[in-house]
Short mmCIF file of C-alpha atoms in Angstrom, two decimals:
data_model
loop_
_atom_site.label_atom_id
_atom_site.label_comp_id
_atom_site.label_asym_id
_atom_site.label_seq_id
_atom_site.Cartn_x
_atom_site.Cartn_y
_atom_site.Cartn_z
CA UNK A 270 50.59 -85.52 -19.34
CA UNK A 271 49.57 -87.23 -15.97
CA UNK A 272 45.41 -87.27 -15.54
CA UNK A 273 46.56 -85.30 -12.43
CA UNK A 274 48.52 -82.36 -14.22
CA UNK A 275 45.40 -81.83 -16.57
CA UNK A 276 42.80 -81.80 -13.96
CA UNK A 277 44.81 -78.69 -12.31
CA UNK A 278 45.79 -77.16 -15.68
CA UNK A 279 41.56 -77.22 -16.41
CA UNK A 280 41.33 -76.00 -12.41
CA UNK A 281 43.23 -73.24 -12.74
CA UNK A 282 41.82 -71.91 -16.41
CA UNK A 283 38.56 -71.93 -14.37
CA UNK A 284 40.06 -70.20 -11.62
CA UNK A 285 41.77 -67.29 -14.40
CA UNK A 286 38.50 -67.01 -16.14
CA UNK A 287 36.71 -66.64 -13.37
CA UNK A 288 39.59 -64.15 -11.88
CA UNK A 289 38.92 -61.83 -15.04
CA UNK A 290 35.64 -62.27 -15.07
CA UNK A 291 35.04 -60.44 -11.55
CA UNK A 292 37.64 -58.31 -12.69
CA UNK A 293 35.60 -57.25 -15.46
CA UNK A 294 32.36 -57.16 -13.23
CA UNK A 295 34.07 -55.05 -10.24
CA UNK A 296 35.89 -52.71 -13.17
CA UNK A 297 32.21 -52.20 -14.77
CA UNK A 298 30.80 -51.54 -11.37
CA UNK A 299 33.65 -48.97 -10.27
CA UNK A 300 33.25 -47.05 -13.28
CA UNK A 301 29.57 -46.58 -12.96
CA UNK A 302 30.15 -45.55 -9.47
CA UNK A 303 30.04 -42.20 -10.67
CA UNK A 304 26.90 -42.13 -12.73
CA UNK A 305 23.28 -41.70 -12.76
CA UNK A 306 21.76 -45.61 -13.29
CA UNK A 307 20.62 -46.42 -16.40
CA UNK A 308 16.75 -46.03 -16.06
CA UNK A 309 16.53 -43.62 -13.37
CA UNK A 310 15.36 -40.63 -13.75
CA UNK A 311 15.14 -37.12 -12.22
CA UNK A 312 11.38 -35.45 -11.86
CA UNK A 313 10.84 -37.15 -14.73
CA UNK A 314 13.36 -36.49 -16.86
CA UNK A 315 15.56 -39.25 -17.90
CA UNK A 316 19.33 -38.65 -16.22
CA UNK A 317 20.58 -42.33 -16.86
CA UNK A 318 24.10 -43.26 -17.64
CA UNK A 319 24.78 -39.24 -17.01
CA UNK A 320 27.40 -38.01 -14.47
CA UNK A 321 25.91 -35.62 -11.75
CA UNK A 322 27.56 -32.73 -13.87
CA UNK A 323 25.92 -34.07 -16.81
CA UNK A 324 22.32 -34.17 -14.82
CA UNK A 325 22.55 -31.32 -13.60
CA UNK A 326 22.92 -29.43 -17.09
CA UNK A 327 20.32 -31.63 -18.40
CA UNK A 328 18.14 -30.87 -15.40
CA UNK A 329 18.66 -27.13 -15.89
CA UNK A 330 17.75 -27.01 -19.36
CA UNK A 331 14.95 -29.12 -19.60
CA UNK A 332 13.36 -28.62 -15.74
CA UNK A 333 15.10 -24.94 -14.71
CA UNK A 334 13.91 -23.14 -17.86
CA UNK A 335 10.17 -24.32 -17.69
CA UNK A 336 10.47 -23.40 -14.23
CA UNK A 337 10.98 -19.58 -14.65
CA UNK A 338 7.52 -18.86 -16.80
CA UNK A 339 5.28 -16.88 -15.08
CA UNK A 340 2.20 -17.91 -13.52
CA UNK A 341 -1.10 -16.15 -15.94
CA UNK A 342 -4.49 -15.36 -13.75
CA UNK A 343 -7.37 -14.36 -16.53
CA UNK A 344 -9.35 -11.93 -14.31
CA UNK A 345 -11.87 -11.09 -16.53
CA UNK A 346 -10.20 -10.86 -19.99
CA UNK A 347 -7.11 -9.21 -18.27
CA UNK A 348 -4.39 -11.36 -17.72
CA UNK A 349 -2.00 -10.89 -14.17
CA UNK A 350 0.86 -12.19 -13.87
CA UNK A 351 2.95 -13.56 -11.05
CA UNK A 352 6.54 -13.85 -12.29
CA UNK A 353 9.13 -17.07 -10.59
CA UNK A 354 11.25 -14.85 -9.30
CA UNK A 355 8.45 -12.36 -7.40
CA UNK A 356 6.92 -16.15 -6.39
CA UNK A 357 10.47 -16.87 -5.05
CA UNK A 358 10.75 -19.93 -7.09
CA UNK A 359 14.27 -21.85 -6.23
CA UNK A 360 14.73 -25.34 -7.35
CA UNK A 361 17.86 -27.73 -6.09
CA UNK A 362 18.77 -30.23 -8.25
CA UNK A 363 21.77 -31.52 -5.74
CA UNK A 364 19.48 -33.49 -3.45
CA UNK A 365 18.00 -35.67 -6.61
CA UNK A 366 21.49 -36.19 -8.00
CA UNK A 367 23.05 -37.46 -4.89
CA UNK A 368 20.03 -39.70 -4.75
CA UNK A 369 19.94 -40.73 -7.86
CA UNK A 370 23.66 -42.02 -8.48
CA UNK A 371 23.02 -43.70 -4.99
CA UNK A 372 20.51 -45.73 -6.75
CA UNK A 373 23.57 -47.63 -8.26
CA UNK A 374 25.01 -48.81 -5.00
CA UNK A 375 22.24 -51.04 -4.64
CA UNK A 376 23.40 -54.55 -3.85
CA UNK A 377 26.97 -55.76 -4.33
CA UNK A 378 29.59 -54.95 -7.09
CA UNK A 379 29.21 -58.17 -9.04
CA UNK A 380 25.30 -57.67 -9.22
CA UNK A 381 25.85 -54.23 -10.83
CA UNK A 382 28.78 -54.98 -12.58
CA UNK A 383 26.59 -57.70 -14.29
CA UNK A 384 24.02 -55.05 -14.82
CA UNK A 385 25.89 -52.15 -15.95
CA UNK A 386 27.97 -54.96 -18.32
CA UNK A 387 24.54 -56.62 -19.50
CA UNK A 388 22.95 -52.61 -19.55
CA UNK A 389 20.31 -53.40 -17.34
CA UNK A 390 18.52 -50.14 -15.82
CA UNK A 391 17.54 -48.96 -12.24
CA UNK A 392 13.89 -48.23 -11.87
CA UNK A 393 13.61 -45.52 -9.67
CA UNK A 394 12.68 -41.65 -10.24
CA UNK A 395 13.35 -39.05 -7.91
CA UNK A 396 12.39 -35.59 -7.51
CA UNK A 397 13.87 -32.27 -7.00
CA UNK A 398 12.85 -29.43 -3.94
CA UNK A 399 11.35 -26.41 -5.39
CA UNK A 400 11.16 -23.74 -2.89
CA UNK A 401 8.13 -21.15 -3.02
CA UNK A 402 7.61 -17.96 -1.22
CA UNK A 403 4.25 -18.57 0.07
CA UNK A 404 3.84 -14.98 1.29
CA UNK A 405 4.73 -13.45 -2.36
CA UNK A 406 1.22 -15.94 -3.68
CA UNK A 407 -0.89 -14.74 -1.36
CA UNK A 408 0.02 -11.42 -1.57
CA UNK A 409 -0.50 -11.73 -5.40
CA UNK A 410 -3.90 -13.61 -4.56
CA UNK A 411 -4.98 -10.90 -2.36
CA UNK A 412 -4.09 -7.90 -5.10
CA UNK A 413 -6.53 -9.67 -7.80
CA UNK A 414 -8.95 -10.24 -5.26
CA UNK A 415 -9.03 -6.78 -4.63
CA UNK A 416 -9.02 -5.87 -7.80
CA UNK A 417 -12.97 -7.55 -9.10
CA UNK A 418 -13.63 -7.08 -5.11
CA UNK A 419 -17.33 -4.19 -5.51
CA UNK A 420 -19.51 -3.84 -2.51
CA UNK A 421 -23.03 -4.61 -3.82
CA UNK A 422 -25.38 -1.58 -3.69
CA UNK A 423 -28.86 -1.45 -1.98
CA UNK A 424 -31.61 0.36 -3.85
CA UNK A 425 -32.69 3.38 -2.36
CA UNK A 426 -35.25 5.75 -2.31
CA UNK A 427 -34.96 8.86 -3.99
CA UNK A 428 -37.31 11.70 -3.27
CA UNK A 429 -37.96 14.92 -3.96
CA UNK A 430 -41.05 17.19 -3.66
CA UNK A 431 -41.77 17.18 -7.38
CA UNK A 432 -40.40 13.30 -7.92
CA UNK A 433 -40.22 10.03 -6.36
CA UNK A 434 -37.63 7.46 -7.80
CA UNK A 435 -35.74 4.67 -6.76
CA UNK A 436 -31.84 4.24 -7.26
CA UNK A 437 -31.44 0.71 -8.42
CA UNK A 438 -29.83 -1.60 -6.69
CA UNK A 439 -26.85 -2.61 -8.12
CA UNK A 440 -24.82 -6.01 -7.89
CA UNK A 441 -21.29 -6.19 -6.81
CA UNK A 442 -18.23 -8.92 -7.25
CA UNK A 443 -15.58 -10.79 -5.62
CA UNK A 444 -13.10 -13.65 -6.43
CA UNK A 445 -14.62 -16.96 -5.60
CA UNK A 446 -12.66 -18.86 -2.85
CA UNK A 447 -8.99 -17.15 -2.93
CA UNK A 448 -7.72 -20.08 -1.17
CA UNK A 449 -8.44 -22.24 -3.68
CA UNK A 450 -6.58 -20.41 -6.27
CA UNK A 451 -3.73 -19.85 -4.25
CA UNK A 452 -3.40 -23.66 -3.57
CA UNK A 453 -3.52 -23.95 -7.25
CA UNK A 454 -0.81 -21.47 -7.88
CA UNK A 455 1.60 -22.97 -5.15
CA UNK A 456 0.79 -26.68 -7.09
CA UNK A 457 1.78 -25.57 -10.22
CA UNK A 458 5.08 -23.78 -9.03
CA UNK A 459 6.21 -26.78 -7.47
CA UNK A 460 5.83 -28.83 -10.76
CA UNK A 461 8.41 -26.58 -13.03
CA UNK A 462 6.65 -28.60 -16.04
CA UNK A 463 2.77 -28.08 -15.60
CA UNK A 464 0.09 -25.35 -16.56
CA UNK A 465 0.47 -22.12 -15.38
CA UNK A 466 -2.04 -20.40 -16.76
CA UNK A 467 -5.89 -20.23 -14.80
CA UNK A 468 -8.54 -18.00 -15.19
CA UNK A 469 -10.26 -16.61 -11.68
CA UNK A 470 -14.07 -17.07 -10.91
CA UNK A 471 -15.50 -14.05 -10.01
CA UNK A 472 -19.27 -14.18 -8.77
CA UNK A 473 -21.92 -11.74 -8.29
CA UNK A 474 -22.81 -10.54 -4.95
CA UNK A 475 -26.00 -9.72 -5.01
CA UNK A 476 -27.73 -6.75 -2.95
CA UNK A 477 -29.66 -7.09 0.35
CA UNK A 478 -32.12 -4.90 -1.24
CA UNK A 479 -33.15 -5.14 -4.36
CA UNK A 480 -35.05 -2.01 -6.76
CA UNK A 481 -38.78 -4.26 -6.54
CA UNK A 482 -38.44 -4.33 -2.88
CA UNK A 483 -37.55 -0.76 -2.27
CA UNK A 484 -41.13 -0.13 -4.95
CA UNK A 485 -43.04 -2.70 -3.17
CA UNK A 486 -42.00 -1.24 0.04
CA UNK A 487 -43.34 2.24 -1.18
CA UNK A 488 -45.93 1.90 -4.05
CA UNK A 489 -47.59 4.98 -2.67
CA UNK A 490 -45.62 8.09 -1.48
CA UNK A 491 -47.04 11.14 -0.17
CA UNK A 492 -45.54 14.76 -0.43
CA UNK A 493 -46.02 18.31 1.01
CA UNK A 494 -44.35 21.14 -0.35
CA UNK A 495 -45.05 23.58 2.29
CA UNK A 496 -44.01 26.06 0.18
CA UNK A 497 -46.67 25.62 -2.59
CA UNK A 498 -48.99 24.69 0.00
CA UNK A 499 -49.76 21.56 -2.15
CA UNK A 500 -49.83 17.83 -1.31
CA UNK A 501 -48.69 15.46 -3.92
CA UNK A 502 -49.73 11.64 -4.17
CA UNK A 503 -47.45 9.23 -6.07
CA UNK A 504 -48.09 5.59 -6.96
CA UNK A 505 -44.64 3.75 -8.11
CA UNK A 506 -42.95 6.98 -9.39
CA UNK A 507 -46.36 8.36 -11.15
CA UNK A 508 -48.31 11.50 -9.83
CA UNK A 509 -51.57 10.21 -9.20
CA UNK A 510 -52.89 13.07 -7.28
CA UNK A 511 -52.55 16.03 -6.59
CA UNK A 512 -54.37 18.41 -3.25
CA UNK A 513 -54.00 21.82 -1.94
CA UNK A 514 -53.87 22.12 1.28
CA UNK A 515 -52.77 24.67 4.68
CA UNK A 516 -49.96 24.40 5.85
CA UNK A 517 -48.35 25.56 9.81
CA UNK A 518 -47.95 29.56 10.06
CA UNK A 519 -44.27 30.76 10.49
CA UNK A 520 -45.04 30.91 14.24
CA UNK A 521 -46.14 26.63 14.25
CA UNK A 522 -44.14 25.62 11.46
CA UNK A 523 -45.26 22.44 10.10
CA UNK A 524 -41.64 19.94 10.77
CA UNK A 525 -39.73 19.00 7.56
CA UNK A 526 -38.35 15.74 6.69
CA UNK A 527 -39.10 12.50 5.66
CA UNK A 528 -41.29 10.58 8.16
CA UNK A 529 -44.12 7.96 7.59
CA UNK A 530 -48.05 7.39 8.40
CA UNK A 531 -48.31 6.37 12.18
CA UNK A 532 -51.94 6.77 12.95
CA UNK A 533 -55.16 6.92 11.30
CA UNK A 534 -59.11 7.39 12.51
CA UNK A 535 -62.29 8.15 11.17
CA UNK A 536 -63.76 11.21 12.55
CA UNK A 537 -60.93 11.73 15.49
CA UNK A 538 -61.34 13.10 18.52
CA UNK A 539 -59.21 16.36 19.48
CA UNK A 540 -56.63 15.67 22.23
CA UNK A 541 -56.41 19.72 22.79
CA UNK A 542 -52.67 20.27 23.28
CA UNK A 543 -52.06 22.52 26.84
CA UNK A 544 -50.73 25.46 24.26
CA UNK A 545 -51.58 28.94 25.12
CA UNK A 546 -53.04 29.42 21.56
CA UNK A 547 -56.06 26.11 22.96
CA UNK A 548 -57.50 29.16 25.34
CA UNK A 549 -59.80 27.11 28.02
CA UNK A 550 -60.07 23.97 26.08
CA UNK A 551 -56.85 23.30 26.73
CA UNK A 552 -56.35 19.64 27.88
CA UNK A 553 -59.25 18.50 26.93
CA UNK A 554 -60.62 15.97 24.75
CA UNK A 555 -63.49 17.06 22.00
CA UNK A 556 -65.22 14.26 20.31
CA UNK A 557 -65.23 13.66 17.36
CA UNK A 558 -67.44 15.59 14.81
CA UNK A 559 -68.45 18.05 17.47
CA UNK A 560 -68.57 21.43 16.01
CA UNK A 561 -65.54 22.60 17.87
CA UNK A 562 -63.64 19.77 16.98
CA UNK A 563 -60.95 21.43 14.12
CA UNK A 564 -59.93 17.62 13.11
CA UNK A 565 -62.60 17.16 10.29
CA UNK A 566 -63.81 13.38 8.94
CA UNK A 567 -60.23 12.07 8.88
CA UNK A 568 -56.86 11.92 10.91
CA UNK A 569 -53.77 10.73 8.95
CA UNK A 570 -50.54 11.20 11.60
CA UNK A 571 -47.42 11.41 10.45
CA UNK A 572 -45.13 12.85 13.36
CA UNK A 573 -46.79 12.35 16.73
CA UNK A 574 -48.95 15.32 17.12
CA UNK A 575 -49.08 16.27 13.48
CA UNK A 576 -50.72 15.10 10.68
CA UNK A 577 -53.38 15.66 7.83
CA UNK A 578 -56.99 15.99 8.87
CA UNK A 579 -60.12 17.83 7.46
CA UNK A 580 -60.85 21.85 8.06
CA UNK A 581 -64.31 23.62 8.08
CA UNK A 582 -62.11 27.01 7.67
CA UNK A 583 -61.98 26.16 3.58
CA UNK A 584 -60.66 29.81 3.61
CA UNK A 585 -57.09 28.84 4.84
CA UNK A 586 -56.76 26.41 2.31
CA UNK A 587 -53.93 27.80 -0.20
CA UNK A 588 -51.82 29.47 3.13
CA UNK A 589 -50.06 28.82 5.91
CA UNK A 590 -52.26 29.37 8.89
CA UNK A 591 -52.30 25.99 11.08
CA UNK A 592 -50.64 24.98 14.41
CA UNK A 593 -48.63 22.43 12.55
CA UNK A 594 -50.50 19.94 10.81
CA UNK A 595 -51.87 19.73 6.52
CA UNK A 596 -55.22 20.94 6.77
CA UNK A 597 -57.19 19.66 4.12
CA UNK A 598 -61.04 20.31 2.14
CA UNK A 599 -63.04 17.20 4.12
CA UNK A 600 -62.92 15.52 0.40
CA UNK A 601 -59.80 15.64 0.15
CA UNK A 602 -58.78 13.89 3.30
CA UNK A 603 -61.18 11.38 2.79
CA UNK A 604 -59.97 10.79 -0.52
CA UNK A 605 -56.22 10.23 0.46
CA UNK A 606 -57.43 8.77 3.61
CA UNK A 607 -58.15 5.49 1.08
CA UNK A 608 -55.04 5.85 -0.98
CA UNK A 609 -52.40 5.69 2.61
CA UNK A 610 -51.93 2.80 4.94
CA UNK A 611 -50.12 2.70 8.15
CA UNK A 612 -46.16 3.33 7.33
CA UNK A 613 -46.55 4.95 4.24
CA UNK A 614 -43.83 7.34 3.06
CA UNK A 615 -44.47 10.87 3.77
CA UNK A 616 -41.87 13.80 2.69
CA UNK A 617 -42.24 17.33 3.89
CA UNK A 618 -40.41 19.92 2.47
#
């Protein structure tokens, strides 16, 4: 055989070899045309060397099942629950698929003939829509908010004649930053795989008013039971003292309700009202300790023109015979007279 004739018989083995060999390489590529890449994978799950049918059922059973649990709130020790399909939960697995078995057209068919021949892998991972009704978490957000949702309560003061008590003050509750959890719901139905289960904050609200203030704000209260014709003094809660007094005839009523101190003097003067009852001192002003002057040693107003004060008449003491005001024994006014101050509680009933 001529040098010649061998070179092209060697040529042309080359030539078939290499013929088959891109055979080979575009037959390996063709038929992985159709399939996931070896290495990719699908949020996380590996779809590799799958077809998209294959995937999908993969997809479903290890993504789409983990995907219906229900979100779990703890609110307190009782648990709420937000189920996938009241969240509107949808996931397409389509989208990733496509994606994914596009990840083996990279470069040209001898490259991934060589690498689906040689089983090299893809690195890539892509990941699937989930759709969430974000109206159907809030709306969920909102009922467990207000659910623990309490107004705080003020104290108050409670008062009677007889009694003076304070209603405590009481604190309320509401969920801490709704937002928050909402965001945190939303997260975790997007990732079919993660937690679902939280527990909500709830924090105190605490009152504008609190029971010490409402006491500190009334350590002494004074009462008048017109009635029993009897003033009552109480210091935090506790009777300290108790006075009888006069109170205003049926024809000058002495005003009920609750009011408080406004004014108080030593020895006041008499600002005579123009009544007809004041005769001709009418409009005038007595002094002080003058003899005419009914407004004995102290003043203690309470509602403009009325008030407690001191009485030479001891004899009315026990009745109701006054223009309006508590008429008091002189000791006696001078003895509460140290136990008020200017806006102390005073209830008349």
């Amino acid at each position: 055989m001529s040098r010649a004739r061998t070179l092209l018989l060697i040529a042309g083995a080359f030539l078939l070899i290499a013929a088959i060999g891109v055979g080979v390489l575009g037959w390996n590529a063709r038929a992985a045309g159709d399939q996931v890449p070896k290495g990719v994978t699908v949020a996380g799950v590996d779809v590799g060397g799958l077809s998209p049918a294959e995937a999908r059922r993969k997809l479903a059973r290890t993504i789409g099942g983990p995907s219906e649990r229900p979100v779990v709130v703890d609110v307190n020790g009782r648990k709420v629950e937000l189920t996938a399909k009241e969240a509107g939960v949808a996931i397409s697995f389509d989208g990733a698929i496509d994606r994914a078995v596009k990840r083996g057209e990279e470069g040209n068919f001898i490259s991934r003939g060589w690498r689906e021949l040689t089983g090299g892998e893809v690195d890539g991972n892509e990941k699937v829509t989930v759709a969430i009704n974000g109206r159907a978490v809030t709306a969920f957000v909102d009922r467990i908010a207000k659910s623990v949702d309490k107004p705080a309560v003020d104290a108050s003061l409670a008062l009677a004649v007889d009694s003076v008590s304070v209603n405590d003050s009481q604190d309320g509750s509401r969920l801490e930053n709704p937002d928050k959890l909402r965001k945190q719901i939303v997260r975790t139905l997007r990732k079919p795989r993660g937690e679902r289960t939280f527990a909500a904050k709830i924090v105190a609200v605490k009152p504008e008013t609190t029971t010490d203030e409402v006491w500190a704000a009334n350590q002494t209260v004074v009462t008048v039971s017109k009635s029993g014709t009897t003033v009552r003094v109480f210091v935090r809660g506790e009777l300290s003292k108790t006075y009888s007094v006069a109170v205003g005839s049926a024809e000058y009523p002495t005003p009920g309700g609750q009011f408080t101190v406004q004014t108080m003097q030593v020895d006041p003067p008499w600002n005579v009202p123009n009544s007809e009852w004041a005769g001709d001192l009418a409009g005038q002003t007595i002094p002080g300790g003058a003899p005419n002057n009914p407004l004995v040693a102290r003043w203690i107003g309470f509602n403009g023109a009325v008030g407690f004060h001191g009485t030479a008449d001891g004899g009315s003491i026990g009745s109701a015979a006054s223009h309006g005001c508590v008429r008091m024994n002189p000791a006696d006014v001078i003895d509460l007279y140290e136990r008020v101050r200017i806006g102390t509680t005073v209830l008349v009933v």
